[in-house]
Amino acid sequence: MTRTTITSLVRGKHVELPIDQVIYFKSDCKYTVAHHPGGELILVDSLKSLEADLVGRFIRIHRGTLVQLDRIVSVSRNKNGSEFILTIAGAPKPLSVSRSRISIVRKALAERHTA
């Protein structure tokens, strides 16, 4: 079964957010933060479990970051050329890609364009 929403407890109430609205997930200490156009939701889900549930829709770009594959606009190097960054539709700023993940990200983007 494909996961279509994530749930968070906000002020004692369960809030559901459609997965399609999530721009990226970022690990923050023992929590995971879902970044979306309306702000952020704090989750108890681990990045590892989200990554397993969302295979093919999200891609790990760094040890602590999963990005929605369809929102990646471009891959480039930062101004001094020392790291790779992704421009993400809906994200306020580019996100860094670890050196160990750049080839995986590029392959996934190439497959997305040929599909």
Tab-separated table of N, CA, C and O in Angstrom:
chain	number	residue	atom	x	y	z
A	1	MET	N	0.832	-1.178	0.000
A	1	MET	CA	0.000	0.000	0.000
A	1	MET	C	0.881	1.247	0.000
A	1	MET	O	1.841	1.343	0.737
A	2	THR	N	0.555	2.197	-0.843
A	2	THR	CA	1.315	3.424	-0.949
A	2	THR	C	0.839	4.428	0.092
A	2	THR	O	-0.347	4.696	0.224
A	3	ARG	N	1.777	4.963	0.802
A	3	ARG	CA	1.462	5.958	1.828
A	3	ARG	C	1.089	7.273	1.142
A	3	ARG	O	1.819	7.780	0.314
A	4	THR	N	-0.047	7.851	1.524
A	4	THR	CA	-0.519	9.085	0.876
A	4	THR	C	-0.518	10.289	1.803
A	4	THR	O	-0.607	11.420	1.335
A	5	THR	N	-0.444	10.053	3.118
A	5	THR	CA	-0.419	11.162	4.072
A	5	THR	C	0.582	10.892	5.185
A	5	THR	O	0.998	9.754	5.401
A	6	ILE	N	0.942	11.970	5.878
A	6	ILE	CA	1.698	11.856	7.117
A	6	ILE	C	0.848	12.508	8.200
A	6	ILE	O	0.042	13.395	7.917
A	7	THR	N	1.027	12.050	9.408
A	7	THR	CA	0.230	12.559	10.520
A	7	THR	C	1.136	13.094	11.611
A	7	THR	O	2.177	12.508	11.908
A	8	SER	N	0.718	14.214	12.184
A	8	SER	CA	1.450	14.821	13.284
A	8	SER	C	0.457	15.256	14.350
A	8	SER	O	-0.704	15.544	14.056
A	9	LEU	N	0.915	15.310	15.577
A	9	LEU	CA	0.085	15.782	16.671
A	9	LEU	C	0.429	17.252	16.918
A	9	LEU	O	1.561	17.578	17.268
A	10	VAL	N	-0.526	18.142	16.676
A	10	VAL	CA	-0.319	19.576	16.852
A	10	VAL	C	-1.359	20.091	17.840
A	10	VAL	O	-2.564	20.011	17.575
A	11	ARG	N	-0.867	20.604	18.971
A	11	ARG	CA	-1.757	21.124	20.019
A	11	ARG	C	-2.855	20.122	20.406
A	11	ARG	O	-4.020	20.476	20.520
A	12	GLY	N	-2.461	18.867	20.515
A	12	GLY	CA	-3.399	17.837	20.948
A	12	GLY	C	-4.312	17.283	19.877
A	12	GLY	O	-5.146	16.435	20.150
A	13	LYS	N	-4.179	17.760	18.647
A	13	LYS	CA	-5.023	17.279	17.549
A	13	LYS	C	-4.156	16.647	16.467
A	13	LYS	O	-3.063	17.118	16.175
A	14	HIS	N	-4.689	15.592	15.861
A	14	HIS	CA	-3.985	14.954	14.753
A	14	HIS	C	-4.179	15.781	13.488
A	14	HIS	O	-5.303	16.121	13.135
A	15	VAL	N	-3.066	16.097	12.850
A	15	VAL	CA	-3.086	16.851	11.598
A	15	VAL	C	-2.526	15.953	10.507
A	15	VAL	O	-1.449	15.369	10.669
A	16	GLU	N	-3.269	15.824	9.415
A	16	GLU	CA	-2.795	15.023	8.281
A	16	GLU	C	-2.348	15.948	7.161
A	16	GLU	O	-3.007	16.953	6.874
A	17	LEU	N	-1.245	15.580	6.544
A	17	LEU	CA	-0.704	16.342	5.418
A	17	LEU	C	-0.488	15.370	4.257
A	17	LEU	O	0.176	14.343	4.429
A	18	PRO	N	-1.046	15.669	3.083
A	18	PRO	CA	-0.790	14.801	1.929
A	18	PRO	C	0.710	14.770	1.595
A	18	PRO	O	1.374	15.806	1.614
A	19	ILE	N	1.213	13.594	1.329
A	19	ILE	CA	2.627	13.423	0.980
A	19	ILE	C	3.007	14.315	-0.202
A	19	ILE	O	4.102	14.870	-0.232
A	20	ASP	N	2.101	14.479	-1.171
A	20	ASP	CA	2.394	15.301	-2.348
A	20	ASP	C	2.715	16.749	-1.997
A	20	ASP	O	3.359	17.443	-2.776
A	21	GLN	N	2.276	17.220	-0.830
A	21	GLN	CA	2.544	18.594	-0.428
A	21	GLN	C	3.892	18.757	0.273
A	21	GLN	O	4.371	19.876	0.459
A	22	VAL	N	4.514	17.655	0.657
A	22	VAL	CA	5.811	17.733	1.344
A	22	VAL	C	6.894	18.044	0.321
A	22	VAL	O	7.014	17.374	-0.708
A	23	ILE	N	7.670	19.086	0.615
A	23	ILE	CA	8.795	19.459	-0.249
A	23	ILE	C	10.000	18.597	0.111
A	23	ILE	O	10.631	17.999	-0.745
A	24	TYR	N	10.306	18.565	1.413
A	24	TYR	CA	11.387	17.702	1.891
A	24	TYR	C	11.216	17.416	3.376
A	24	TYR	O	10.485	18.100	4.077
A	25	PHE	N	11.889	16.347	3.816
A	25	PHE	CA	11.944	15.963	5.215
A	25	PHE	C	13.362	16.203	5.692
A	25	PHE	O	14.316	15.889	4.989
A	26	LYS	N	13.507	16.761	6.885
A	26	LYS	CA	14.830	17.006	7.443
A	26	LYS	C	14.871	16.497	8.873
A	26	LYS	O	13.968	16.761	9.663
A	27	SER	N	15.923	15.763	9.193
A	27	SER	CA	16.118	15.243	10.536
A	27	SER	C	16.525	16.385	11.457
A	27	SER	O	17.336	17.229	11.105
A	28	ASP	N	15.928	16.411	12.651
A	28	ASP	CA	16.242	17.442	13.633
A	28	ASP	C	16.268	16.771	15.000
A	28	ASP	O	15.224	16.567	15.615
A	29	CYS	N	17.468	16.403	15.443
A	29	CYS	CA	17.658	15.649	16.694
A	29	CYS	C	16.864	14.353	16.618
A	29	CYS	O	17.062	13.580	15.706
A	30	LYS	N	15.923	14.139	17.532
A	30	LYS	CA	15.187	12.866	17.524
A	30	LYS	C	13.881	12.958	16.749
A	30	LYS	O	13.101	12.015	16.731
A	31	TYR	N	13.628	14.059	16.101
A	31	TYR	CA	12.414	14.251	15.321
A	31	TYR	C	12.747	14.416	13.845
A	31	TYR	O	13.885	14.600	13.465
A	32	THR	N	11.702	14.356	13.025
A	32	THR	CA	11.827	14.653	11.604
A	32	THR	C	10.868	15.799	11.321
A	32	THR	O	9.745	15.801	11.812
A	33	VAL	N	11.327	16.769	10.545
A	33	VAL	CA	10.492	17.915	10.202
A	33	VAL	C	10.091	17.796	8.735
A	33	VAL	O	10.948	17.644	7.864
A	34	ALA	N	8.784	17.858	8.479
A	34	ALA	CA	8.258	17.855	7.110
A	34	ALA	C	8.067	19.310	6.691
A	34	ALA	O	7.299	20.044	7.310
A	35	HIS	N	8.797	19.728	5.668
A	35	HIS	CA	8.684	21.088	5.148
A	35	HIS	C	7.673	21.078	4.000
A	35	HIS	O	7.788	20.267	3.086
A	36	HIS	N	6.696	21.969	4.069
A	36	HIS	CA	5.647	22.046	3.053
A	36	HIS	C	5.317	23.504	2.797
A	36	HIS	O	5.783	24.384	3.535
A	37	PRO	N	4.556	23.822	1.739
A	37	PRO	CA	4.271	25.228	1.406
A	37	PRO	C	3.656	26.043	2.546
A	37	PRO	O	3.878	27.244	2.643
A	38	GLY	N	2.934	25.389	3.454
A	38	GLY	CA	2.308	26.106	4.562
A	38	GLY	C	3.167	26.207	5.810
A	38	GLY	O	2.750	26.786	6.800
A	39	GLY	N	4.342	25.639	5.787
A	39	GLY	CA	5.224	25.696	6.950
A	39	GLY	C	5.914	24.374	7.222
A	39	GLY	O	6.425	23.733	6.315
A	40	GLU	N	5.886	23.955	8.482
A	40	GLU	CA	6.574	22.743	8.907
A	40	GLU	C	5.694	21.931	9.842
A	40	GLU	O	4.873	22.491	10.567
A	41	LEU	N	5.876	20.622	9.810
A	41	LEU	CA	5.223	19.711	10.752
A	41	LEU	C	6.305	18.851	11.404
A	41	LEU	O	7.174	18.319	10.705
A	42	ILE	N	6.248	18.718	12.697
A	42	ILE	CA	7.195	17.870	13.408
A	42	ILE	C	6.594	16.471	13.520
A	42	ILE	O	5.447	16.309	13.927
A	43	LEU	N	7.395	15.486	13.120
A	43	LEU	CA	6.943	14.091	13.083
A	43	LEU	C	7.773	13.241	14.032
A	43	LEU	O	8.922	13.576	14.324
A	44	VAL	N	7.217	12.131	14.450
A	44	VAL	CA	7.992	11.171	15.231
A	44	VAL	C	8.570	10.080	14.320
A	44	VAL	O	9.405	9.298	14.746
A	45	ASP	N	8.150	10.049	13.056
A	45	ASP	CA	8.681	9.079	12.094
A	45	ASP	C	10.174	9.337	11.872
A	45	ASP	O	10.601	10.481	11.783
A	46	SER	N	10.946	8.283	11.735
A	46	SER	CA	12.364	8.448	11.409
A	46	SER	C	12.520	8.645	9.902
A	46	SER	O	11.655	8.238	9.122
A	47	LEU	N	13.621	9.265	9.510
A	47	LEU	CA	13.895	9.407	8.073
A	47	LEU	C	14.012	8.043	7.420
A	47	LEU	O	13.556	7.857	6.292
A	48	LYS	N	14.598	7.104	8.136
A	48	LYS	CA	14.778	5.754	7.584
A	48	LYS	C	13.421	5.125	7.251
A	48	LYS	O	13.250	4.542	6.183
A	49	SER	N	12.442	5.250	8.156
A	49	SER	CA	11.130	4.647	7.893
A	49	SER	C	10.405	5.405	6.778
A	49	SER	O	9.748	4.791	5.938
A	50	LEU	N	10.537	6.720	6.748
A	50	LEU	CA	9.924	7.502	5.661
A	50	LEU	C	10.548	7.132	4.322
A	50	LEU	O	9.848	6.965	3.324
A	51	GLU	N	11.858	7.007	4.295
A	51	GLU	CA	12.554	6.638	3.063
A	51	GLU	C	12.067	5.281	2.555
A	51	GLU	O	11.813	5.112	1.359
A	52	ALA	N	11.896	4.320	3.452
A	52	ALA	CA	11.415	2.986	3.065
A	52	ALA	C	9.980	3.042	2.551
A	52	ALA	O	9.628	2.364	1.589
A	53	ASP	N	9.151	3.873	3.175
A	53	ASP	CA	7.739	3.993	2.777
A	53	ASP	C	7.556	4.761	1.471
A	53	ASP	O	6.548	4.587	0.787
A	54	LEU	N	8.517	5.624	1.141
A	54	LEU	CA	8.340	6.546	0.012
A	54	LEU	C	9.342	6.321	-1.115
A	54	LEU	O	9.703	7.251	-1.842
A	55	VAL	N	9.771	5.091	-1.275
A	55	VAL	CA	10.721	4.732	-2.330
A	55	VAL	C	10.170	5.157	-3.693
A	55	VAL	O	9.001	4.928	-4.000
A	56	GLY	N	11.009	5.811	-4.473
A	56	GLY	CA	10.616	6.240	-5.816
A	56	GLY	C	9.983	7.619	-5.852
A	56	GLY	O	9.905	8.239	-6.897
A	57	ARG	N	9.534	8.110	-4.712
A	57	ARG	CA	8.919	9.444	-4.649
A	57	ARG	C	9.843	10.453	-3.975
A	57	ARG	O	9.832	11.629	-4.303
A	58	PHE	N	10.614	9.984	-3.000
A	58	PHE	CA	11.564	10.823	-2.282
A	58	PHE	C	12.943	10.190	-2.398
A	58	PHE	O	13.062	8.977	-2.514
A	59	ILE	N	13.969	11.039	-2.338
A	59	ILE	CA	15.335	10.544	-2.439
A	59	ILE	C	16.175	11.185	-1.343
A	59	ILE	O	16.027	12.369	-1.046
A	60	ARG	N	17.024	10.365	-0.750
A	60	ARG	CA	17.932	10.878	0.284
A	60	ARG	C	19.057	11.637	-0.424
A	60	ARG	O	19.724	11.092	-1.298
A	61	ILE	N	19.263	12.887	-0.030
A	61	ILE	CA	20.320	13.694	-0.635
A	61	ILE	C	21.454	13.956	0.345
A	61	ILE	O	22.524	14.425	-0.038
A	62	HIS	N	21.194	13.648	1.588
A	62	HIS	CA	22.164	13.866	2.651
A	62	HIS	C	21.771	12.949	3.792
A	62	HIS	O	20.646	12.462	3.823
A	63	ARG	N	22.642	12.725	4.709
A	63	ARG	CA	22.341	11.834	5.834
A	63	ARG	C	21.036	12.222	6.519
A	63	ARG	O	20.275	11.366	6.942
A	64	GLY	N	20.731	13.520	6.604
A	64	GLY	CA	19.551	13.963	7.315
A	64	GLY	C	18.466	14.589	6.471
A	64	GLY	O	17.606	15.289	7.004
A	65	THR	N	18.470	14.344	5.144
A	65	THR	CA	17.489	15.015	4.286
A	65	THR	C	16.944	14.102	3.190
A	65	THR	O	17.707	13.471	2.464
A	66	LEU	N	15.602	14.069	3.075
A	66	LEU	CA	14.906	13.401	1.969
A	66	LEU	C	14.152	14.465	1.192
A	66	LEU	O	13.465	15.291	1.792
A	67	VAL	N	14.255	14.438	-0.137
A	67	VAL	CA	13.599	15.437	-0.990
A	67	VAL	C	12.632	14.742	-1.938
A	67	VAL	O	12.925	13.665	-2.456
A	68	GLN	N	11.482	15.388	-2.169
A	68	GLN	CA	10.540	14.862	-3.147
A	68	GLN	C	11.192	14.964	-4.527
A	68	GLN	O	11.541	16.064	-4.980
A	69	LEU	N	11.361	13.861	-5.184
A	69	LEU	CA	12.072	13.790	-6.465
A	69	LEU	C	11.474	14.722	-7.518
A	69	LEU	O	12.205	15.397	-8.240
A	70	ASP	N	10.151	14.785	-7.593
A	70	ASP	CA	9.510	15.618	-8.612
A	70	ASP	C	9.690	17.112	-8.389
A	70	ASP	O	9.401	17.909	-9.270
A	71	ARG	N	10.147	17.511	-7.215
A	71	ARG	CA	10.341	18.936	-6.926
A	71	ARG	C	11.760	19.425	-7.219
A	71	ARG	O	12.041	20.607	-7.121
A	72	ILE	N	12.660	18.507	-7.563
A	72	ILE	CA	14.030	18.916	-7.864
A	72	ILE	C	14.047	19.613	-9.216
A	72	ILE	O	13.651	19.041	-10.228
A	73	VAL	N	14.512	20.858	-9.206
A	73	VAL	CA	14.558	21.672	-10.424
A	73	VAL	C	15.918	21.539	-11.097
A	73	VAL	O	16.002	21.364	-12.309
A	74	SER	N	16.994	21.627	-10.311
A	74	SER	CA	18.330	21.551	-10.901
A	74	SER	C	19.372	21.153	-9.868
A	74	SER	O	19.167	21.300	-8.668
A	75	VAL	N	20.506	20.650	-10.388
A	75	VAL	CA	21.677	20.325	-9.576
A	75	VAL	C	22.799	21.220	-10.080
A	75	VAL	O	23.013	21.329	-11.285
A	76	SER	N	23.501	21.859	-9.162
A	76	SER	CA	24.629	22.709	-9.545
A	76	SER	C	25.647	22.705	-8.413
A	76	SER	O	25.450	22.052	-7.392
A	77	ARG	N	26.718	23.442	-8.628
A	77	ARG	CA	27.731	23.599	-7.571
A	77	ARG	C	27.517	24.961	-6.911
A	77	ARG	O	27.025	25.890	-7.542
A	78	ASN	N	27.919	25.059	-5.653
A	78	ASN	CA	27.811	26.354	-4.988
A	78	ASN	C	28.825	27.329	-5.594
A	78	ASN	O	29.594	26.958	-6.478
A	79	LYS	N	28.825	28.573	-5.132
A	79	LYS	CA	29.651	29.629	-5.739
A	79	LYS	C	31.132	29.302	-5.789
A	79	LYS	O	31.798	29.601	-6.771
A	80	ASN	N	31.659	28.687	-4.745
A	80	ASN	CA	33.089	28.366	-4.771
A	80	ASN	C	33.375	26.965	-5.304
A	80	ASN	O	34.510	26.525	-5.344
A	81	GLY	N	32.332	26.250	-5.717
A	81	GLY	CA	32.494	24.942	-6.344
A	81	GLY	C	32.797	23.798	-5.399
A	81	GLY	O	33.109	22.694	-5.831
A	82	SER	N	32.686	24.046	-4.089
A	82	SER	CA	33.079	23.027	-3.117
A	82	SER	C	31.993	22.000	-2.800
A	82	SER	O	32.287	20.954	-2.243
A	83	GLU	N	30.733	22.303	-3.125
A	83	GLU	CA	29.668	21.351	-2.853
A	83	GLU	C	28.566	21.434	-3.901
A	83	GLU	O	28.435	22.432	-4.596
A	84	PHE	N	27.790	20.346	-3.982
A	84	PHE	CA	26.653	20.303	-4.888
A	84	PHE	C	25.415	20.779	-4.147
A	84	PHE	O	25.237	20.472	-2.965
A	85	ILE	N	24.566	21.511	-4.858
A	85	ILE	CA	23.321	21.993	-4.272
A	85	ILE	C	22.164	21.706	-5.219
A	85	ILE	O	22.334	21.611	-6.430
A	86	LEU	N	20.993	21.536	-4.624
A	86	LEU	CA	19.775	21.311	-5.400
A	86	LEU	C	18.873	22.521	-5.273
A	86	LEU	O	18.664	23.035	-4.178
A	87	THR	N	18.318	22.948	-6.395
A	87	THR	CA	17.255	23.937	-6.371
A	87	THR	C	15.972	23.125	-6.340
A	87	THR	O	15.769	22.239	-7.171
A	88	ILE	N	15.123	23.426	-5.374
A	88	ILE	CA	13.910	22.652	-5.140
A	88	ILE	C	12.700	23.555	-5.296
A	88	ILE	O	12.645	24.622	-4.667
A	89	ALA	N	11.735	23.161	-6.116
A	89	ALA	CA	10.502	23.943	-6.282
A	89	ALA	C	9.791	24.035	-4.932
A	89	ALA	O	9.532	23.026	-4.285
A	90	GLY	N	9.529	25.258	-4.486
A	90	GLY	CA	8.831	25.480	-3.231
A	90	GLY	C	9.719	25.640	-2.019
A	90	GLY	O	9.242	26.030	-0.962
A	91	ALA	N	11.003	25.344	-2.143
A	91	ALA	CA	11.927	25.500	-1.008
A	91	ALA	C	12.499	26.916	-1.025
A	91	ALA	O	12.844	27.436	-2.089
A	92	PRO	N	12.637	27.537	0.151
A	92	PRO	CA	13.136	28.914	0.207
A	92	PRO	C	14.601	29.064	-0.170
A	92	PRO	O	15.029	30.136	-0.587
A	93	LYS	N	15.380	27.989	-0.028
A	93	LYS	CA	16.801	28.058	-0.382
A	93	LYS	C	17.261	26.700	-0.888
A	93	LYS	O	16.626	25.682	-0.607
A	94	PRO	N	18.368	26.679	-1.644
A	94	PRO	CA	18.894	25.399	-2.138
A	94	PRO	C	19.329	24.497	-0.983
A	94	PRO	O	19.640	24.969	0.104
A	95	LEU	N	19.348	23.193	-1.241
A	95	LEU	CA	19.773	22.211	-0.248
A	95	LEU	C	21.054	21.530	-0.705
A	95	LEU	O	21.224	21.246	-1.896
A	96	SER	N	21.938	21.248	0.228
A	96	SER	CA	23.211	20.580	-0.081
A	96	SER	C	23.016	19.097	-0.323
A	96	SER	O	22.203	18.453	0.337
A	97	VAL	N	23.805	18.575	-1.255
A	97	VAL	CA	23.831	17.142	-1.544
A	97	VAL	C	25.198	16.630	-1.102
A	97	VAL	O	26.220	17.217	-1.452
A	98	SER	N	25.215	15.551	-0.337
A	98	SER	CA	26.507	15.012	0.091
A	98	SER	C	27.238	14.408	-1.106
A	98	SER	O	26.618	13.969	-2.074
A	99	ARG	N	28.538	14.371	-1.011
A	99	ARG	CA	29.349	13.810	-2.106
A	99	ARG	C	28.997	12.349	-2.358
A	99	ARG	O	29.011	11.886	-3.480
A	100	SER	N	28.690	11.634	-1.294
A	100	SER	CA	28.374	10.212	-1.449
A	100	SER	C	27.022	9.980	-2.122
A	100	SER	O	26.755	8.890	-2.608
A	101	ARG	N	26.159	10.984	-2.166
A	101	ARG	CA	24.809	10.830	-2.731
A	101	ARG	C	24.653	11.453	-4.118
A	101	ARG	O	23.650	11.198	-4.785
A	102	ILE	N	25.601	12.266	-4.570
A	102	ILE	CA	25.409	13.025	-5.812
A	102	ILE	C	25.203	12.112	-7.015
A	102	ILE	O	24.341	12.374	-7.864
A	103	SER	N	25.932	11.025	-7.120
A	103	SER	CA	25.760	10.139	-8.280
A	103	SER	C	24.386	9.470	-8.253
A	103	SER	O	23.758	9.295	-9.298
A	104	ILE	N	23.897	9.125	-7.070
A	104	ILE	CA	22.573	8.521	-6.932
A	104	ILE	C	21.491	9.519	-7.321
A	104	ILE	O	20.528	9.182	-8.014
A	105	VAL	N	21.658	10.765	-6.888
A	105	VAL	CA	20.689	11.821	-7.228
A	105	VAL	C	20.682	12.056	-8.735
A	105	VAL	O	19.611	12.114	-9.354
A	106	ARG	N	21.851	12.167	-9.332
A	106	ARG	CA	21.919	12.393	-10.785
A	106	ARG	C	21.286	11.243	-11.563
A	106	ARG	O	20.581	11.461	-12.541
A	107	LYS	N	21.526	10.017	-11.122
A	107	LYS	CA	20.945	8.845	-11.784
A	107	LYS	C	19.418	8.887	-11.676
A	107	LYS	O	18.723	8.640	-12.655
A	108	ALA	N	18.908	9.192	-10.499
A	108	ALA	CA	17.451	9.262	-10.304
A	108	ALA	C	16.831	10.355	-11.169
A	108	ALA	O	15.752	10.170	-11.745
A	109	LEU	N	17.513	11.490	-11.295
A	109	LEU	CA	17.001	12.575	-12.142
A	109	LEU	C	17.019	12.174	-13.611
A	109	LEU	O	16.091	12.476	-14.356
A	110	ALA	N	18.065	11.478	-14.034
A	110	ALA	CA	18.141	11.026	-15.424
A	110	ALA	C	17.022	10.027	-15.725
A	110	ALA	O	16.398	10.090	-16.774
A	111	GLU	N	16.771	9.128	-14.796
A	111	GLU	CA	15.691	8.147	-14.966
A	111	GLU	C	14.332	8.825	-14.990
A	111	GLU	O	13.435	8.422	-15.722
A	112	ARG	N	14.178	9.864	-14.207
A	112	ARG	CA	12.911	10.620	-14.169
A	112	ARG	C	12.646	11.270	-15.524
A	112	ARG	O	11.527	11.279	-16.003
A	113	HIS	N	13.707	11.780	-16.155
A	113	HIS	CA	13.525	12.456	-17.443
A	113	HIS	C	13.280	11.493	-18.593
A	113	HIS	O	12.704	11.868	-19.596
A	114	THR	N	13.736	10.238	-18.449
A	114	THR	CA	13.531	9.275	-19.525
A	114	THR	C	12.227	8.500	-19.359
A	114	THR	O	11.779	7.848	-20.278
A	115	ALA	N	11.651	8.597	-18.189
A	115	ALA	CA	10.399	7.849	-17.920
A	115	ALA	C	9.188	8.520	-18.536
A	115	ALA	O	9.123	9.617	-18.888
